[in-house]
Coordinates of C-alpha atoms in Angstrom, one line a residue:
Chain A
M1 CA -7.0 -25.5 -2.0
H2 CA -3.7 -28.5 -0.5
R3 CA -3.2 -28.5 2.8
S4 CA 0.2 -29.0 4.0
I5 CA 0.4 -31.4 7.3
L6 CA 4.0 -30.1 7.7
L7 CA 2.6 -26.9 7.9
S8 CA -0.3 -27.6 10.1
A9 CA 1.1 -29.0 12.5
A10 CA 4.4 -27.1 12.7
A11 CA 1.2 -23.7 13.1
R12 CA -0.2 -25.7 15.6
Y13 CA 3.0 -25.5 17.8
L14 CA 4.4 -21.7 16.5
M15 CA 1.3 -19.8 16.7
P16 CA 1.8 -20.0 20.6
L17 CA 5.9 -18.6 21.0
M18 CA 4.7 -16.3 18.6
L19 CA 1.6 -14.3 20.4
V20 CA 4.4 -15.1 23.7
F21 CA 7.2 -13.0 21.9
S22 CA 4.8 -10.9 20.5
V23 CA 3.9 -10.0 24.6
F24 CA 7.5 -10.0 24.4
L25 CA 8.2 -6.6 22.6
L26 CA 5.0 -4.8 24.0
I27 CA 6.6 -4.8 27.2
R28 CA 9.5 -4.4 26.6
G29 CA 8.9 -1.4 24.3
H30 CA 9.3 1.3 26.4
N31 CA 13.1 2.3 25.6
E32 CA 14.5 -0.7 24.0
V33 CA 13.6 -2.3 20.6
G34 CA 9.9 -3.2 20.0
G35 CA 6.6 -1.6 21.9
G36 CA 2.8 -2.0 20.9
F37 CA 3.0 -1.5 17.2
V38 CA 5.7 -4.5 16.3
G39 CA 4.1 -6.6 18.7
G40 CA 1.0 -6.0 17.0
L41 CA 2.7 -6.6 14.2
V42 CA 4.4 -10.1 14.9
A43 CA 1.2 -11.2 17.1
T44 CA -1.2 -11.1 13.6
S45 CA 1.3 -12.6 11.3
A46 CA 0.8 -15.4 14.0
L47 CA -2.9 -15.8 13.4
M48 CA -1.7 -14.8 9.6
L49 CA 0.0 -18.4 10.5
Y50 CA -2.8 -20.5 11.6
A51 CA -5.0 -18.9 9.1
I52 CA -2.5 -19.8 6.1
A53 CA -1.8 -23.0 7.3
L54 CA -5.7 -24.4 8.5
S55 CA -8.5 -21.5 7.2
P56 CA -9.6 -18.3 7.7
A57 CA -12.9 -19.7 9.0
A58 CA -10.8 -21.7 11.4
L59 CA -8.9 -18.4 12.4
R60 CA -12.3 -17.0 13.0
K61 CA -13.5 -19.3 15.4
L62 CA -10.2 -19.5 17.3
L63 CA -10.7 -16.1 18.0
P64 CA -12.9 -15.2 21.5
V65 CA -14.1 -10.8 20.1
E66 CA -14.6 -10.0 16.4
P67 CA -11.8 -7.7 15.2
H68 CA -13.5 -4.8 15.2
L69 CA -13.5 -5.1 18.9
L70 CA -10.6 -5.1 19.8
V71 CA -9.8 -1.7 18.0
S72 CA -12.6 0.1 19.0
A73 CA -11.0 -2.1 22.9
G74 CA -7.9 -0.7 21.2
L75 CA -8.4 3.4 21.1
I76 CA -10.7 3.3 24.2
S77 CA -7.2 2.0 26.1
A78 CA -5.8 4.7 24.7
L79 CA -7.6 7.2 25.2
V80 CA -8.1 6.2 28.9
S81 CA -4.1 6.4 29.1
G82 CA -4.1 9.9 28.2
L83 CA -7.2 10.7 30.7
I84 CA -5.5 9.3 33.9
P85 CA -3.1 11.5 34.8
M86 CA -5.7 13.7 34.2
L87 CA -7.0 12.7 37.2
A88 CA -3.9 13.3 39.1
G89 CA -3.8 16.7 38.0
K90 CA -1.2 16.8 35.4
P91 CA -1.9 17.5 32.2
F92 CA -3.9 15.4 28.9
M93 CA -0.8 11.7 28.1
T94 CA 1.4 12.9 31.2
G95 CA 3.5 9.5 31.7
L96 CA 2.8 8.2 35.1
W97 CA 5.0 5.3 36.4
L98 CA 4.5 3.1 39.6
K99 CA 7.3 3.4 41.6
Y100 CA 8.2 0.3 42.0
P101 CA 8.8 -2.1 38.9
I102 CA 7.7 -4.8 39.3
P103 CA 8.9 -8.3 38.6
V104 CA 9.3 -9.7 35.3
I105 CA 6.9 -7.3 33.2
G106 CA 9.1 -4.2 34.7
K107 CA 8.0 -0.3 35.4
V108 CA 4.8 0.1 34.8
G109 CA 3.0 3.3 34.0
T110 CA 0.1 4.8 31.8
P111 CA 2.2 4.8 28.2
L112 CA 2.6 0.8 28.3
L113 CA -1.4 1.2 28.4
F114 CA -1.1 3.2 25.6
D115 CA 1.2 0.5 24.1
T116 CA -1.1 -1.6 24.3
G117 CA -3.9 0.1 22.9
V118 CA -1.3 0.5 19.8
Y119 CA -1.1 -3.4 20.1
L120 CA -4.5 -4.2 19.7
V121 CA -5.4 -1.5 17.3
V122 CA -3.0 -2.8 15.0
I123 CA -3.9 -7.0 15.6
G124 CA -7.8 -5.8 15.5
V125 CA -7.1 -3.5 12.1
V126 CA -4.5 -5.8 10.4
T127 CA -6.4 -9.1 11.0
W128 CA -9.2 -7.5 9.6
I129 CA -8.2 -6.3 6.3
L130 CA -6.1 -10.3 5.8
L131 CA -9.7 -11.5 7.0
T132 CA -11.9 -9.4 4.9
L133 CA -8.9 -9.8 1.9
A134 CA -8.5 -14.6 2.4
E135 CA -12.6 -14.4 2.8
E136 CA -12.8 -12.8 -1.0
Chain B
M1 CA -9.6 20.6 28.6
I2 CA -8.4 21.9 25.4
A3 CA -8.1 18.7 23.8
L4 CA -12.2 17.8 23.7
P5 CA -12.7 18.0 20.1
I6 CA -10.3 15.7 19.8
L7 CA -11.1 13.3 22.3
L8 CA -14.8 13.7 21.7
P9 CA -15.0 12.2 18.3
L10 CA -12.4 9.3 19.4
L11 CA -13.8 8.2 21.7
F12 CA -17.8 7.9 19.7
G13 CA -15.6 6.7 16.8
A14 CA -14.5 3.9 19.2
L15 CA -18.1 3.8 20.6
C16 CA -19.2 3.2 17.0
L17 CA -16.5 1.0 15.8
M18 CA -18.0 -1.2 19.5
A19 CA -21.5 -1.2 18.1
W20 CA -20.8 -2.7 13.7
Q21 CA -23.2 -4.4 13.4
N22 CA -25.5 -2.2 15.5
P23 CA -27.0 0.5 13.1
R24 CA -29.4 1.8 15.5
W25 CA -26.8 2.1 18.4
Q26 CA -24.1 3.9 16.1
K27 CA -27.3 6.2 14.9
A28 CA -27.8 7.0 18.4
F29 CA -23.9 7.8 18.8
S30 CA -23.2 10.3 16.0
L31 CA -26.2 12.0 17.7
L32 CA -24.5 12.0 21.0
G33 CA -21.3 12.5 19.7
T34 CA -21.9 15.6 17.6
A35 CA -23.8 17.9 20.3
A36 CA -21.2 16.4 22.1
Q37 CA -18.4 18.0 20.2
F38 CA -20.8 21.3 19.5
G39 CA -20.9 21.9 23.6
A40 CA -18.0 22.0 23.7
A41 CA -16.6 23.9 21.1
I42 CA -19.7 26.8 22.4
W43 CA -17.5 26.0 25.7
L44 CA -14.5 26.6 24.5
L45 CA -15.0 29.6 22.2
I46 CA -16.3 31.8 25.1
R47 CA -13.3 30.2 27.2
V48 CA -10.5 31.0 24.6
Q49 CA -13.2 34.7 23.2
Q50 CA -12.8 35.5 27.7
N51 CA -9.5 35.0 28.4
G52 CA -7.5 34.7 25.7
I53 CA -5.3 32.2 23.9
Q54 CA -5.9 28.8 24.8
H55 CA -2.9 26.1 24.7
L56 CA -2.2 22.4 26.0
Q57 CA 1.3 21.2 27.0
V58 CA 0.3 17.6 25.6
G59 CA 2.3 15.0 27.3
N60 CA 3.0 17.7 30.1
W61 CA 6.4 17.9 27.7
P62 CA 7.4 21.9 27.8
A63 CA 6.6 24.1 24.7
P64 CA 9.7 24.3 21.7
F65 CA 10.2 19.8 22.3
G66 CA 6.6 17.7 23.4
I67 CA 3.7 19.1 21.1
V68 CA 1.3 21.2 22.1
L69 CA -2.3 22.6 20.8
V70 CA -2.8 25.6 21.0
V71 CA -6.7 27.7 20.3
D72 CA -7.0 30.7 19.4
L73 CA -10.3 33.2 18.1
L74 CA -9.2 32.2 14.8
S75 CA -8.6 27.8 15.9
A76 CA -12.2 28.4 18.0
I77 CA -14.6 29.7 15.5
M78 CA -13.6 26.8 13.0
V79 CA -13.7 24.4 15.5
T80 CA -16.9 25.5 16.1
V81 CA -18.7 26.0 12.9
A82 CA -17.4 22.6 12.6
A83 CA -18.7 21.3 15.6
A84 CA -22.4 22.6 13.8
V85 CA -21.9 21.5 10.4
A86 CA -21.3 18.0 11.9
L87 CA -24.1 18.3 13.8
V88 CA -26.0 19.4 10.9
V89 CA -25.4 16.3 8.9
A90 CA -25.1 13.7 11.6
A91 CA -28.8 14.5 11.8
Y92 CA -29.1 14.0 8.6
S93 CA -27.2 10.7 8.0
Q94 CA -29.6 10.0 9.6
A95 CA -32.2 9.3 6.8
A96 CA -29.8 9.7 3.8
I97 CA -27.6 7.4 4.2
D98 CA -28.2 3.5 2.8
S99 CA -28.0 1.3 4.9
P100 CA -24.5 -1.1 3.2
R101 CA -22.9 2.4 4.0
V102 CA -23.7 2.4 7.2
Q103 CA -22.7 -1.6 7.3
Y104 CA -19.4 -0.5 5.7
G105 CA -18.0 1.6 8.6
Y106 CA -19.9 5.5 7.7
Y107 CA -20.5 6.6 11.4
P108 CA -17.0 5.5 12.6
L109 CA -15.2 7.2 9.8
F110 CA -17.1 10.3 9.8
F111 CA -15.7 10.7 13.8
F112 CA -12.3 10.3 12.8
L113 CA -12.4 12.8 9.6
L114 CA -14.5 14.7 12.5
M115 CA -11.3 14.3 14.8
G116 CA -8.9 15.2 12.0
V117 CA -10.2 18.3 11.1
N118 CA -10.3 19.4 14.8
G119 CA -6.8 17.8 15.7
A120 CA -5.6 20.2 12.4
F121 CA -7.5 23.4 13.1
I122 CA -5.9 23.4 17.6
T123 CA -2.6 21.6 16.8
G124 CA 0.3 24.1 17.5
D125 CA 2.9 22.6 15.8
L126 CA 3.5 21.6 12.3
F127 CA 4.7 18.5 12.1
N128 CA 1.3 17.3 13.7
L129 CA -1.0 19.3 11.6
Y130 CA 0.7 16.6 8.8
V131 CA -0.2 14.1 10.7
W132 CA -3.9 15.4 11.3
F133 CA -4.3 15.0 7.6
E134 CA -3.1 12.1 7.4
V135 CA -6.1 11.3 9.4
M136 CA -8.4 13.4 7.5
L137 CA -7.0 12.2 4.2
M138 CA -7.2 8.2 5.1
S139 CA -11.0 8.9 6.5
S140 CA -12.1 10.9 4.3
F141 CA -10.9 9.1 0.9
V142 CA -12.7 5.8 2.3
M143 CA -15.9 7.7 2.8
L144 CA -15.5 8.9 -0.8
A145 CA -15.6 5.5 -2.3
L146 CA -18.1 3.4 0.7
G147 CA -20.5 2.3 -1.3
G148 CA -18.0 1.3 -4.8
E149 CA -20.0 2.1 -7.3
R150 CA -17.7 3.3 -10.2
P151 CA -17.6 6.3 -11.1
Q152 CA -17.0 6.8 -6.8
I153 CA -14.7 5.2 -7.5
E154 CA -12.9 6.6 -10.1
G155 CA -13.3 9.9 -8.3
A156 CA -11.2 8.7 -5.2
I157 CA -8.7 7.8 -7.1
K158 CA -8.0 11.8 -8.7
Y159 CA -8.6 13.2 -5.5
V160 CA -6.3 10.3 -3.5
I161 CA -3.3 10.6 -5.9
L162 CA -3.5 14.6 -6.1
N163 CA -4.0 14.4 -2.3
L164 CA -0.9 12.2 -1.7
L165 CA 1.2 14.8 -3.7
S166 CA -0.2 17.8 -1.5
S167 CA 1.2 15.4 1.5
T168 CA 4.8 14.9 0.3
L169 CA 5.1 18.6 -0.8
F170 CA 4.0 18.9 2.9
L171 CA 6.2 16.4 4.2
S172 CA 9.1 17.4 1.9
A173 CA 8.6 21.9 3.4
L174 CA 8.8 20.5 6.5
G175 CA 12.1 18.7 6.5
L176 CA 13.7 21.3 4.4
L177 CA 11.8 23.9 7.2
Y178 CA 13.5 22.3 10.4
N179 CA 16.6 22.1 8.5
L180 CA 16.5 25.5 8.2
A181 CA 14.9 26.5 12.1
G182 CA 15.6 23.2 13.7
T183 CA 12.3 23.5 15.1
L184 CA 8.5 23.0 13.7
N185 CA 6.7 24.1 16.8
M186 CA 4.1 27.1 15.4
A187 CA 5.5 29.6 18.1
D188 CA 8.8 29.3 17.8
L189 CA 8.9 29.5 14.4
A190 CA 7.8 32.3 14.5
L191 CA 10.4 33.3 16.9
R192 CA 13.6 32.0 15.5
L193 CA 12.5 32.4 10.9
P194 CA 12.4 37.0 11.5
G195 CA 16.3 36.3 13.3
L196 CA 17.8 33.3 10.5
E197 CA 19.6 35.0 7.5
T198 CA 19.2 33.0 5.4
G199 CA 18.3 34.4 1.7
N200 CA 15.4 32.9 -0.7
Q201 CA 15.4 29.8 1.0
I202 CA 12.9 30.9 3.3
T203 CA 10.2 32.3 1.1
L204 CA 11.0 28.8 -1.6
I205 CA 9.9 27.4 1.5
A206 CA 6.7 28.9 2.0
M207 CA 6.0 28.5 -1.7
L208 CA 6.2 24.8 -1.4
F209 CA 4.1 25.4 1.9
L210 CA 1.4 27.3 -0.7
V211 CA 1.7 24.3 -3.2
A212 CA 1.1 22.2 -0.4
F213 CA -1.8 23.9 1.1
G214 CA -3.4 24.8 -2.3
I215 CA -3.3 21.4 -3.3
K216 CA -5.5 21.2 -0.1
S217 CA -7.9 23.9 -0.3
A218 CA -8.3 23.6 -3.8
I219 CA -7.1 27.0 -4.8
F220 CA -5.6 28.0 -8.9
P221 CA -4.7 26.2 -10.8
L222 CA -4.3 23.4 -8.6
F223 CA -7.6 22.1 -8.1
F224 CA -8.9 19.8 -10.5
W225 CA -9.3 16.8 -8.5
L226 CA -12.2 18.9 -6.5
P227 CA -15.3 18.5 -9.4
A228 CA -13.5 15.3 -10.1
S229 CA -14.2 13.6 -7.5
Y230 CA -17.3 15.6 -5.5
H231 CA -19.8 15.0 -6.9
T232 CA -19.7 11.0 -7.0
P233 CA -20.2 9.7 -2.7
P234 CA -23.8 10.8 -1.7
V235 CA -24.9 14.4 -1.3
T236 CA -24.9 13.5 2.5
I237 CA -20.4 12.8 2.1
T238 CA -20.3 16.1 -0.1
A239 CA -22.1 18.2 2.0
L240 CA -19.5 17.4 4.9
F241 CA -15.8 17.7 2.2
S242 CA -17.8 20.9 1.4
G243 CA -18.3 22.4 4.3
L244 CA -15.5 20.9 6.2
L245 CA -12.5 19.5 3.9
T246 CA -11.6 22.8 2.2
K247 CA -11.7 25.0 4.7
V248 CA -9.0 23.4 6.8
G249 CA -6.5 23.8 3.9
V250 CA -7.8 27.1 3.5
Y251 CA -6.6 27.6 8.1
A252 CA -3.9 26.4 7.3
L253 CA -3.4 28.3 4.8
F254 CA -4.2 31.3 6.9
R255 CA -2.1 30.1 10.5
V256 CA 2.2 30.0 7.6
F257 CA 0.7 32.9 5.6
T258 CA 0.3 35.6 9.0
L259 CA 2.3 33.0 11.8
L260 CA 4.9 32.5 9.9
F261 CA 5.6 33.8 6.3
V262 CA 5.5 37.2 7.2
Q263 CA 9.0 38.4 5.9
D264 CA 8.0 39.0 2.6
T265 CA 4.8 40.3 2.1
A266 CA 5.2 42.2 -1.2
Y267 CA 6.1 39.1 -3.0
T268 CA 4.7 35.6 -0.8
H269 CA 0.9 37.7 -0.3
T270 CA 0.6 39.1 -3.7
I271 CA 0.9 35.6 -5.3
L272 CA -1.7 34.7 -2.3
L273 CA -4.0 37.6 -4.0
I274 CA -3.4 36.6 -7.7
I275 CA -4.3 32.9 -7.5
A276 CA -7.2 34.3 -5.1
G277 CA -8.4 36.1 -8.3
F278 CA -8.1 33.4 -10.6
T279 CA -9.8 31.4 -8.3
M280 CA -13.0 33.1 -7.8
V281 CA -13.0 33.9 -11.2
T282 CA -12.4 30.2 -13.2
G283 CA -14.6 28.4 -9.7
V284 CA -17.3 30.2 -11.1
F285 CA -16.3 30.2 -14.8
G286 CA -16.5 26.4 -14.7
A287 CA -19.8 26.6 -13.0
A288 CA -21.8 28.2 -15.3
A289 CA -20.8 25.5 -17.5
Q290 CA -22.5 22.8 -15.3
T291 CA -25.8 21.6 -15.4
D292 CA -25.3 19.0 -12.9
L293 CA -26.6 20.8 -9.5
R294 CA -24.2 19.0 -7.8
R295 CA -21.2 19.7 -10.4
L296 CA -22.9 23.2 -10.3
L297 CA -22.2 23.5 -6.4
S298 CA -19.1 21.9 -6.8
F299 CA -17.0 24.7 -9.0
H300 CA -18.7 27.1 -6.3
I301 CA -17.0 25.6 -3.6
I302 CA -14.1 26.7 -5.1
S303 CA -15.1 30.4 -6.3
Q304 CA -15.6 30.8 -2.7
I305 CA -12.3 29.5 -1.5
G306 CA -10.8 33.1 -4.0
Y307 CA -12.5 35.0 -1.6
L308 CA -11.4 33.7 1.7
L309 CA -8.1 34.4 0.5
M310 CA -8.2 37.5 -1.1
G311 CA -8.6 38.8 3.3
L312 CA -5.6 36.1 3.8
G313 CA -3.6 38.0 0.3
M314 CA -4.3 42.0 1.1
F315 CA -3.3 41.0 4.8
S316 CA -4.5 43.8 7.0
Q317 CA -6.0 43.4 9.1
P318 CA -10.0 44.1 8.8
A319 CA -9.2 42.0 5.9
L320 CA -8.7 39.2 8.2
A321 CA -11.4 39.7 10.3
A322 CA -13.8 39.6 6.6
S323 CA -12.3 36.5 5.1
I324 CA -12.8 35.1 8.7
Y325 CA -16.4 35.7 9.0
F326 CA -16.8 35.2 5.4
M327 CA -15.4 31.7 6.6
V328 CA -17.9 31.0 8.7
H329 CA -20.4 32.6 6.4
V330 CA -19.6 30.0 3.1
I331 CA -19.5 27.2 5.5
L332 CA -23.0 27.5 7.0
A333 CA -24.0 28.9 3.1
K334 CA -22.3 25.7 1.2
T335 CA -23.0 22.5 3.3
S336 CA -26.9 24.4 3.1
L337 CA -27.2 24.2 -0.2
F338 CA -25.7 20.8 -0.8
L339 CA -28.0 19.5 2.0
V340 CA -30.9 20.7 0.0
A341 CA -29.5 19.4 -3.0
G342 CA -29.9 16.3 -1.3
I343 CA -33.4 16.8 -1.1
V344 CA -34.4 17.4 -4.0
E345 CA -32.5 14.3 -5.4
K346 CA -34.6 12.6 -3.1
M347 CA -38.0 14.1 -4.5
E348 CA -37.4 14.4 -7.6
G349 CA -34.8 10.9 -8.9
S350 CA -32.2 14.1 -10.4
Y351 CA -29.6 16.3 -9.8
N352 CA -29.7 17.1 -13.8
L353 CA -31.2 20.6 -13.6
K354 CA -32.5 19.9 -17.1
E355 CA -34.6 16.9 -16.1
L356 CA -35.7 19.2 -12.9
G357 CA -38.4 21.8 -13.0
G358 CA -41.2 23.1 -10.4
I359 CA -40.8 22.3 -7.4
Y360 CA -41.9 25.8 -5.9
S361 CA -45.0 25.4 -7.0
T362 CA -45.8 21.6 -5.4
R363 CA -43.0 22.2 -2.9
F364 CA -42.7 25.5 -1.6
G365 CA -40.6 25.1 1.7
V366 CA -37.5 24.0 -0.3
A367 CA -37.3 26.4 -2.5
L368 CA -37.4 28.6 0.6
L369 CA -34.7 26.6 1.8
F370 CA -32.7 26.8 -1.4
L371 CA -33.4 30.6 -1.7
L372 CA -31.5 31.9 0.9
P373 CA -28.4 30.1 1.2
A374 CA -28.1 30.6 -2.6
L375 CA -29.1 34.7 -2.4
S376 CA -26.6 34.8 0.9
L377 CA -24.3 33.3 -1.5
A378 CA -24.6 35.2 -3.7
G379 CA -24.0 38.3 -1.4
L380 CA -27.7 40.2 -0.7
P381 CA -28.6 41.7 1.9
P382 CA -29.4 41.4 4.4
L383 CA -28.5 37.2 4.4
S384 CA -24.9 37.0 6.0
G385 CA -22.7 36.6 2.0
F386 CA -23.5 40.3 1.7
F387 CA -22.2 41.6 5.0
A388 CA -18.9 39.3 3.8
K389 CA -18.0 40.9 1.0
L390 CA -18.9 44.2 1.6
A391 CA -16.4 43.7 5.1
L392 CA -14.2 42.1 2.0
V393 CA -14.7 45.4 -0.3
V394 CA -14.6 48.0 1.9
A395 CA -11.2 46.4 3.8
G396 CA -9.5 46.5 -0.4
F397 CA -10.8 50.0 -1.1
D398 CA -8.0 51.6 2.0
L399 CA -6.4 49.6 0.6
H400 CA -6.7 50.9 -2.6
Q401 CA -6.3 46.9 -4.1
Y402 CA -8.8 48.3 -6.9
A403 CA -8.6 44.9 -8.8
I404 CA -9.4 42.2 -6.7
V405 CA -11.9 44.1 -5.6
A406 CA -13.4 45.0 -8.8
V407 CA -12.9 40.6 -9.9
G408 CA -15.2 40.0 -6.3
L409 CA -17.5 42.1 -7.1
G410 CA -17.7 41.1 -10.5
V411 CA -17.7 37.1 -9.4
S412 CA -20.4 38.2 -6.8
L413 CA -23.1 39.1 -9.7
M414 CA -22.0 35.6 -11.7
T415 CA -22.7 33.8 -8.7
L416 CA -26.3 35.5 -8.4
Y417 CA -26.6 34.8 -12.3
S418 CA -25.6 30.1 -11.3
M419 CA -27.8 30.7 -8.1
T420 CA -30.8 31.8 -10.9
K421 CA -29.6 29.6 -13.1
I422 CA -30.5 26.2 -10.7
W423 CA -33.8 28.4 -9.3
N424 CA -35.4 29.0 -12.2
E425 CA -34.4 26.0 -14.0
A426 CA -34.8 23.1 -10.8
F427 CA -37.5 25.4 -9.1
W428 CA -39.0 27.6 -11.9
K429 CA -39.7 26.4 -15.0
E430 CA -42.8 23.7 -15.6
P431 CA -41.3 20.5 -15.2
K432 CA -40.9 17.9 -18.2
D433 CA -42.3 15.8 -16.5
P434 CA -45.0 16.1 -15.0
I435 CA -46.1 13.0 -14.3
R436 CA -43.8 12.1 -12.0
H437 CA -42.7 15.5 -11.0
A438 CA -46.6 14.4 -9.3
K439 CA -46.2 11.9 -7.7
H440 CA -42.8 12.7 -6.1
K441 CA -42.0 11.1 -2.3
P442 CA -42.7 12.2 1.5
I443 CA -39.4 13.3 2.6
S444 CA -38.4 12.3 6.0
S445 CA -38.1 14.7 8.4
W446 CA -34.8 14.2 9.9
L447 CA -33.4 16.3 5.8
W448 CA -35.8 19.0 6.4
A449 CA -35.8 19.6 9.6
S450 CA -31.5 19.5 10.0
T451 CA -31.6 21.4 6.4
A452 CA -33.9 24.2 8.1
V453 CA -31.9 24.2 11.1
L454 CA -28.6 25.1 9.0
V455 CA -29.8 27.7 7.1
F456 CA -31.7 29.7 10.4
I457 CA -28.2 29.4 11.1
S458 CA -27.2 30.4 8.5
L459 CA -29.7 33.3 9.0
L460 CA -28.5 33.9 12.2
A461 CA -24.9 34.9 10.8
G462 CA -26.0 37.6 8.8
L463 CA -28.8 39.0 11.4
L464 CA -25.9 39.2 14.5
A465 CA -23.6 40.0 11.5
E466 CA -22.0 43.1 13.7
P467 CA -21.3 41.0 16.7
L468 CA -19.4 37.7 15.0
L469 CA -17.9 40.6 12.8
N470 CA -16.7 41.7 16.2
L471 CA -15.8 38.8 17.2
A472 CA -13.4 37.9 13.9
N473 CA -12.1 40.9 14.3
Q474 CA -10.9 40.2 17.6
A475 CA -9.4 36.7 16.1
A476 CA -7.7 38.8 13.3
A477 CA -6.1 40.7 15.8
Q478 CA -4.9 38.1 17.1
L479 CA -3.6 37.1 13.7
A480 CA -2.5 39.9 13.2
D481 CA 0.2 40.4 15.7
P482 CA 2.1 36.8 15.8
S483 CA 3.9 38.1 19.3
I484 CA 0.4 37.4 21.4
Y485 CA 0.8 34.0 19.9
I486 CA 4.1 33.6 20.9
Q487 CA 4.2 35.0 23.9
A488 CA 0.9 32.5 25.2
V489 CA 2.8 29.7 23.7
L490 CA 6.4 29.9 24.9
G491 CA 5.7 32.5 27.5
V492 CA 8.6 34.9 26.1
A493 CA 8.2 38.0 24.0
P494 CA 10.0 37.7 20.5

């Protein structure tokens, strides 16, 4: 397949920007538009842009872990976010928040951990599916 | 911690995903996870039996607003039986599932399916029930199609399309119900529905639920997807599905038609009773025409669903108790039969009754493993099926429902005929090809040991009929009086 130089040059710059934006969406998501699901989709489209501009194999090389590990890690962090409040004697999945917001990130609590889990699962699943399709 | 039956499969499913390239670890996790789940289920059952209905307000959001998990005795019994089946099937899978299927994620899917099943059993919120149904549907769809053989894909497509139709109906019914009552929390609905001046709307919604759950549980005339798809995947997967999936549909019917839609029982429950009769009869006649072992057993799933509905349709405490005991019996017996069918196929290389034969003379043990659950299904004493049917018949006589009792007894005879047919063809008659029969392959000890354990549990269910029926009776007492459920979840008396 013919590769476009413009696209591959743009992809190298766009991908990091989109990844940063996806994290922004993730953190913003609790009370405003955004969240783990949307963030995950934006991150995946960044990865896919890279795969289209270069090649699926290049993306495989770029990814530090296999997609299924992302899914697994996401599920476990969502599970852990539900279990943490139980250590404090609260029911499963109760939202616990730090008292003071952290600069830049804002309020941090177990719902953010849950959302991070969703973020990872979405990236893992969608990348997994698309890479499999692209490599067929 | 009553959420354990959901959390354990989630954890072990995630662990199996992590060990994607390492089938040995996945196999170890599958045994460990199902064993832990079985332990948790037993603990939950004991706790509910001693302390009454348990509930958990997830996220500390109080009952009608947040999602609640509620475990009453019926839920606890279902979770326990499902966990027993899962443990046995996990052991059976060690030898029965080929390595390509393991590489494509059999074990993670297995756990996600269990998570969906358990979630459906213990949720106290109708919308949440829908979500668990979807979790179950997606995992079971992939499990059906796993391996990608041509008949599998065909079966899986039929399965997923009809089940999606059911989900759509379920969702529409949820919308209508929410519009009517302003809540989807089951306890809250049970509290509000009797007070609503709505004419026939509730009955209409009840019928939508009946069709939606009816497709899931394969009742007459909505069962066509089941015989079209259940014989296509490896028999281990069919065994798991037969033990769990349709029973979740029946459980959902039990839940909504004892807790929510009890305003016009003369209408709704009579329909249930009529459907029960037709389901029994069509299932057993469908089975009589089959010569493929798996197809024959698949049709029997349908016929047994009829008995479960029969108790619900009669709607008295003894009838409900009988149905709950019947559910335990049929899950154990049916899954055992499928597992034995798998062993037969491994030995003789066929499911076709015409080609099989002579197993009794060479493999007495396997013949016995088949005979016990088969006779139990047909309802011979002292096996569990006999007590289950006896309890149903007695409850039917008490309510003067002679017609359905007659149908039930007639279908029981037909079941005996079917089982005798399998026995004659596969086990008793001279093998068609004696040379091939003589050199049958050795059977992995995982296969026969796990099947033997399940058959043994099924035997126990017959020997311990009295304590089990007592337990079922306590569960039925909770179902018969919705105010117990409402009181436990919302803390107010209706």
